mmCIF file of C-alpha atoms and ligand atoms in Angstrom:
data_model
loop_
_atom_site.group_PDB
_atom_site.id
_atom_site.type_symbol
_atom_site.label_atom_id
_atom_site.label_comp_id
_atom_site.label_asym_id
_atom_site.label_seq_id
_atom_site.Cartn_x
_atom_site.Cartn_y
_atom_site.Cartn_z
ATOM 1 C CA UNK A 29 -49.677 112.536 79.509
ATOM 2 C CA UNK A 30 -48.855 109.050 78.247
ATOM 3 C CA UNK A 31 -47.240 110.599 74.560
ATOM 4 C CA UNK A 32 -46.481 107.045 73.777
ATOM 5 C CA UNK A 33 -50.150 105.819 73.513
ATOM 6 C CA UNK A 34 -50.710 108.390 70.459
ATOM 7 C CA UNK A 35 -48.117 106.494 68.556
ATOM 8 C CA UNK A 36 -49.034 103.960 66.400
ATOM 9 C CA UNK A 37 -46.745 101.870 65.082
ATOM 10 C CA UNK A 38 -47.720 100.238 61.475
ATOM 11 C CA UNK A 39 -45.328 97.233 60.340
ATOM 12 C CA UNK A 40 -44.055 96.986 57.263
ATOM 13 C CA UNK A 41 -44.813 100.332 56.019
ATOM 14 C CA UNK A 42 -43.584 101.769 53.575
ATOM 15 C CA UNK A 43 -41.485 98.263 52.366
ATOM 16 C CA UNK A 44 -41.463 95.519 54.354
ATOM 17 C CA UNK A 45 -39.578 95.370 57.393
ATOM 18 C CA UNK A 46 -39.436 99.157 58.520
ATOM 19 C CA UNK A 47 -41.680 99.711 61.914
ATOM 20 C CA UNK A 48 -43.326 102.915 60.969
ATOM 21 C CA UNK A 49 -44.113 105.211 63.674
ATOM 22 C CA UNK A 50 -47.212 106.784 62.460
ATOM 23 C CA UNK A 51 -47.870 110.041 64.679
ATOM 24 C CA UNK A 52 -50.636 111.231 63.586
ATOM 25 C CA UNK A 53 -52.931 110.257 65.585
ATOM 26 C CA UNK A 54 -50.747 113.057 68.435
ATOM 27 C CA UNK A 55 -51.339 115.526 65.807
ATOM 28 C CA UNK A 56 -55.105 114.851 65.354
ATOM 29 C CA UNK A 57 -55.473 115.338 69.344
ATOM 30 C CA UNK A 58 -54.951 118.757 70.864
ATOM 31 C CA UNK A 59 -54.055 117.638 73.969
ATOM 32 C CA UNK A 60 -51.424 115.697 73.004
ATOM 33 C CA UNK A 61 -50.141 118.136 70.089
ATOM 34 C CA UNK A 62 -49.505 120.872 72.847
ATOM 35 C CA UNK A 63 -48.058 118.717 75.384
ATOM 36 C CA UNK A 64 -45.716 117.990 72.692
ATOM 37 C CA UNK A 65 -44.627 121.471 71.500
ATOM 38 C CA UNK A 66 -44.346 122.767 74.867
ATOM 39 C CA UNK A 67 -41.772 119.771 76.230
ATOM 40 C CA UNK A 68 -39.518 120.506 73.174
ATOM 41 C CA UNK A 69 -40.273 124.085 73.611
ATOM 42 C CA UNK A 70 -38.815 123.589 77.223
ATOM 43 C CA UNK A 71 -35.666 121.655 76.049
ATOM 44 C CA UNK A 72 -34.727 124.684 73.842
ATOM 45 C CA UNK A 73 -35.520 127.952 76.354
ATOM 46 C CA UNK A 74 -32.569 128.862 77.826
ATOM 47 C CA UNK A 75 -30.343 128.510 74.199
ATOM 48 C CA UNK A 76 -30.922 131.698 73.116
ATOM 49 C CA UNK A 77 -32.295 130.390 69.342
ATOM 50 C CA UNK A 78 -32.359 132.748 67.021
ATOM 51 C CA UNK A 79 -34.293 130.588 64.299
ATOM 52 C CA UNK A 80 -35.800 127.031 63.988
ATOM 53 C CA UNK A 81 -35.046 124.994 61.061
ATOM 54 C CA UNK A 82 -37.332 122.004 60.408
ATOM 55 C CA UNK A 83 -36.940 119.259 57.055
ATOM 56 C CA UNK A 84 -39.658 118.728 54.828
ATOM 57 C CA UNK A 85 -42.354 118.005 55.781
ATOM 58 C CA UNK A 86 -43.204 116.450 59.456
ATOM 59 C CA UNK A 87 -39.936 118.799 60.761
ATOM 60 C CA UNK A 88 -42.604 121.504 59.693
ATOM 61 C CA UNK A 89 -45.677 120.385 62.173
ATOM 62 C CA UNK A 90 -43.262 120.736 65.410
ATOM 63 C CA UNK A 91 -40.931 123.474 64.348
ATOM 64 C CA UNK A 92 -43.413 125.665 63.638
ATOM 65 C CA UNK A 93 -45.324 125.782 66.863
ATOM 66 C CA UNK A 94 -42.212 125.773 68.844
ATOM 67 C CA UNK A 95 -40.992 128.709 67.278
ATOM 68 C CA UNK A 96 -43.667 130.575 67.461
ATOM 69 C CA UNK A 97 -43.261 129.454 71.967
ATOM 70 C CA UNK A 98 -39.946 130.589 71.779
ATOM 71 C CA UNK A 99 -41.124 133.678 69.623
ATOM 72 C CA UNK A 100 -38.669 133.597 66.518
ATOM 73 C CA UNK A 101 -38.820 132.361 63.061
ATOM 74 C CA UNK A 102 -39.397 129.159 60.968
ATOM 75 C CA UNK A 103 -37.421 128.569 58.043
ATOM 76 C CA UNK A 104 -37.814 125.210 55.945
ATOM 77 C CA UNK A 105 -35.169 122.966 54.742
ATOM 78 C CA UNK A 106 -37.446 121.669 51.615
ATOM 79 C CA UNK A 107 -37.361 118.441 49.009
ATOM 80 C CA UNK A 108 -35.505 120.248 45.875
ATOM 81 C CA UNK A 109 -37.748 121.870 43.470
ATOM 82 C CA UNK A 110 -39.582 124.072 46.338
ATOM 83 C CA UNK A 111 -37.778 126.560 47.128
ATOM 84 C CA UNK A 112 -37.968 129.487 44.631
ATOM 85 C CA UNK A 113 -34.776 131.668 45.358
ATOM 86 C CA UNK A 114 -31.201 130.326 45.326
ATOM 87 C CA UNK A 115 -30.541 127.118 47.336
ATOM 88 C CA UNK A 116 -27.881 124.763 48.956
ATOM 89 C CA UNK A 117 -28.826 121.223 48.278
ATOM 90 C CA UNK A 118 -27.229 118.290 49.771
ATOM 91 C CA UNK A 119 -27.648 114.509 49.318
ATOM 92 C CA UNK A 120 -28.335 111.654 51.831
ATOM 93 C CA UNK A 121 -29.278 107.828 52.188
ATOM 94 C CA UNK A 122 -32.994 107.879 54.243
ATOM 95 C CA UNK A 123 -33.736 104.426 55.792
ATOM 96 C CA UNK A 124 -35.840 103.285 53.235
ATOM 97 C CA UNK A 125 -34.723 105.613 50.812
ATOM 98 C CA UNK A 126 -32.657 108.468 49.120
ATOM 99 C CA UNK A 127 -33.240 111.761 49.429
ATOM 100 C CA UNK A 128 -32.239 115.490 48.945
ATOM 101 C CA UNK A 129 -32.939 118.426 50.832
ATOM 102 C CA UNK A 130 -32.403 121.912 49.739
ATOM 103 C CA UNK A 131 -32.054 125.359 52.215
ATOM 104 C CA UNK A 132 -32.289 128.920 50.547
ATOM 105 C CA UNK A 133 -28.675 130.463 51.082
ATOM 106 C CA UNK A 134 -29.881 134.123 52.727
ATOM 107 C CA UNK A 135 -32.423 132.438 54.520
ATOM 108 C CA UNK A 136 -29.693 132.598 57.781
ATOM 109 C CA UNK A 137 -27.194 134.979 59.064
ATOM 110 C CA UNK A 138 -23.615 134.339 59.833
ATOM 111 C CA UNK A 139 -23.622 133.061 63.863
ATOM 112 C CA UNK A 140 -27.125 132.956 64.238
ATOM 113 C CA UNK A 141 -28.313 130.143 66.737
ATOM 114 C CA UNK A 142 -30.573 127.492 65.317
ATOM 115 C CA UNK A 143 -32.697 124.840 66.814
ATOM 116 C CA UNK A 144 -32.998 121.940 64.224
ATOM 117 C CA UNK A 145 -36.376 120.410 65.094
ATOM 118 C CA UNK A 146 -37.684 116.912 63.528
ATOM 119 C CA UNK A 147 -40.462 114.679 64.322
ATOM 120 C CA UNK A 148 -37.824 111.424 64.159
ATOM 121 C CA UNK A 149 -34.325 110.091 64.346
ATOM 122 C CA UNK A 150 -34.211 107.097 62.230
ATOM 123 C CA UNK A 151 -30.679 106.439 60.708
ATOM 124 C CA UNK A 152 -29.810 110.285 61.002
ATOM 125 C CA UNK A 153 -29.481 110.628 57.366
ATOM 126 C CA UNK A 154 -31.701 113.725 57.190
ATOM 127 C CA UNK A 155 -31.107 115.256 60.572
ATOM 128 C CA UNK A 156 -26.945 115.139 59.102
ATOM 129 C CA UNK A 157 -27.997 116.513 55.448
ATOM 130 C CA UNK A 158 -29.907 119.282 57.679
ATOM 131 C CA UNK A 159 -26.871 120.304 59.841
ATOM 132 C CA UNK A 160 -24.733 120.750 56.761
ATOM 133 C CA UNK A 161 -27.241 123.045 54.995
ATOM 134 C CA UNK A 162 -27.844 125.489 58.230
ATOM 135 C CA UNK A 163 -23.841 125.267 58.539
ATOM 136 C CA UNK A 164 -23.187 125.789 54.906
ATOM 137 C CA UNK A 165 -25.459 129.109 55.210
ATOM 138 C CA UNK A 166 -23.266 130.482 58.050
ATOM 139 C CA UNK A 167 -25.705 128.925 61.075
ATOM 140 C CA UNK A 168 -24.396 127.668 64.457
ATOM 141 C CA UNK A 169 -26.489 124.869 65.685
ATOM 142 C CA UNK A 170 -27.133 124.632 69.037
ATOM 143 C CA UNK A 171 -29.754 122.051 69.405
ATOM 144 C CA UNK A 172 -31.750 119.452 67.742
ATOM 145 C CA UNK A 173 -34.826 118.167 69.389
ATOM 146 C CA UNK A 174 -37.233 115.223 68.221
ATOM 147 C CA UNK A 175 -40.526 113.457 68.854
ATOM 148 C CA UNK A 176 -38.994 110.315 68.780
ATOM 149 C CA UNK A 177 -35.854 108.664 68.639
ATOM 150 C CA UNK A 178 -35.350 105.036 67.280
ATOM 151 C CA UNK A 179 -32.296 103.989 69.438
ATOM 152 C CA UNK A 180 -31.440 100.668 67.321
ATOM 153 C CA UNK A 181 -30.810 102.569 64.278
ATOM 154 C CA UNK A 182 -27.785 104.379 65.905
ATOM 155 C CA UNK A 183 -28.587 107.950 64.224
ATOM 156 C CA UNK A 184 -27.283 109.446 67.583
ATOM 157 C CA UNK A 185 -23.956 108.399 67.050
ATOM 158 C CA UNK A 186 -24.027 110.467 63.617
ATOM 159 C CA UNK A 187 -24.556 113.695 65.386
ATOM 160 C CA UNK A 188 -22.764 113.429 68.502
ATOM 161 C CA UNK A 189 -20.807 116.780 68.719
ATOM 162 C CA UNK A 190 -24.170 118.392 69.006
ATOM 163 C CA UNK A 191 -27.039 118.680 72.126
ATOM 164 C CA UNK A 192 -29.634 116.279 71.319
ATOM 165 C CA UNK A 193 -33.017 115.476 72.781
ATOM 166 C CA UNK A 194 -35.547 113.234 72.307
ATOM 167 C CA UNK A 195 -39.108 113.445 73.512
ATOM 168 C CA UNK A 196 -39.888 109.443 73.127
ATOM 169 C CA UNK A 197 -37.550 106.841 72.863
ATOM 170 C CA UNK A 198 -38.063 102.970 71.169
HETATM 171 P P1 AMP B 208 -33.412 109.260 58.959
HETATM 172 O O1 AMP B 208 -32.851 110.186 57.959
HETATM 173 O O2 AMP B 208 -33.131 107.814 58.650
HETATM 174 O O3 AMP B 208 -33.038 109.627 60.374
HETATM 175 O O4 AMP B 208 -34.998 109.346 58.822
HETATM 176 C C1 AMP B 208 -35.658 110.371 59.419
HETATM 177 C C2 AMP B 208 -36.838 110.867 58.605
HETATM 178 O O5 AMP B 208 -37.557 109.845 57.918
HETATM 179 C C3 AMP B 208 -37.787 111.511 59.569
HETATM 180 O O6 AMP B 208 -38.011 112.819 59.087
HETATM 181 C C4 AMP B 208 -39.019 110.664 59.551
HETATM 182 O O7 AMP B 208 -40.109 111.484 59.221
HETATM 183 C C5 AMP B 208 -38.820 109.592 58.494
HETATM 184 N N1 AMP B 208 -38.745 108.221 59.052
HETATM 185 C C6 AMP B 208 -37.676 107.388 58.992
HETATM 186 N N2 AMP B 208 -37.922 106.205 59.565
HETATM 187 C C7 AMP B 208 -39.175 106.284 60.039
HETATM 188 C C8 AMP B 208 -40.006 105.390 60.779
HETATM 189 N N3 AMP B 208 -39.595 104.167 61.132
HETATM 190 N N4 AMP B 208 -41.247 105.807 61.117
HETATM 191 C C9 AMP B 208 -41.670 107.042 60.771
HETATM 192 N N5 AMP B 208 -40.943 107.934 60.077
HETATM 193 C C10 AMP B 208 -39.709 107.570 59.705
#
């Protein structure tokens, strides 16, 4: 399965000089959705995750299904204002933006192992904002698996004390 070719890559979207990597044309194609889940699935097995966390919204489209492979649950690390019950919120720079996320406090137990799951490492700003929320709430990350990875932008380097993988490079 050649992942890549569902990829589409629209320049200068959403301001000028950001290569968007629009994925969902893997989305729209089963085939290519499962594949997907079940390689990120694989990358997570054997760490004993307790919960996934994905960030509003595309974390939502892969950490769903892949917790539901691993069999545990989904909680989401939402834009402020969506979360009804009391929250943690912290701020970030996005690449083309600014951003906060928001995580509601009892939604994780003290040591409980969470797989962060994204669709895309850009500048790391939101993949960082996420760790701090699940650590704030008492969660151990051990893992944080992607789609997609954009290597220039150096969001790697941000989260280097923790076990990363990437599904497809650029
Ligand atoms: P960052 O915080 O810079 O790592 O940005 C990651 C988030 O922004 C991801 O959740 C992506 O959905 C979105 N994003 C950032 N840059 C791009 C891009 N070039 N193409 C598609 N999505 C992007």
């Amino acid at each position: 399965m050649q992942l890549k070719d569902y990829v589409t890559n629209v320049p200068d979207f959403p301001k000028e000089g950001i290569q968007f990597k629009d994925i969902t044309p893997l989305i729209a194609d089963g085939q290519a959705l499962r594949y997907a889940v079940k390689k990120l699935s694989n990358y997570a097995r054997d760490k004993e995750v307790d919960l996934v966390v994905g960030p509003d919204a595309r974390g939502f489209i892969f950490g769903t299904p892949i917790a539901v492979e691993l069999g545990v649950g989904f909680i989401p690390v939402r834009k402020p204002g969506k979360l009804p019950r009391e929250t943690y919120t912290e701020s970030f720079n996005l690449e083309y933006d600014q951003a906060s996320l928001s995580l509601h406090k009892d939604d994780i137990k003290a040591g409980q192992r969470v797989l962060i799951v994204d669709d895309l490492l850009a500048t790391g700003g939101t993949i960082e904002a996420t760790i701090r929320l699940v650590e704030k709430a008492g969660g151990n990350v051990v893992g944080i698996a992607f789609l997609i990875e954009l290597a220039a932008l150096k969001g790697k380097n941000k989260i280097s004390n923790y076990p990363v993988f990437s599904l497809l490079t650029y």
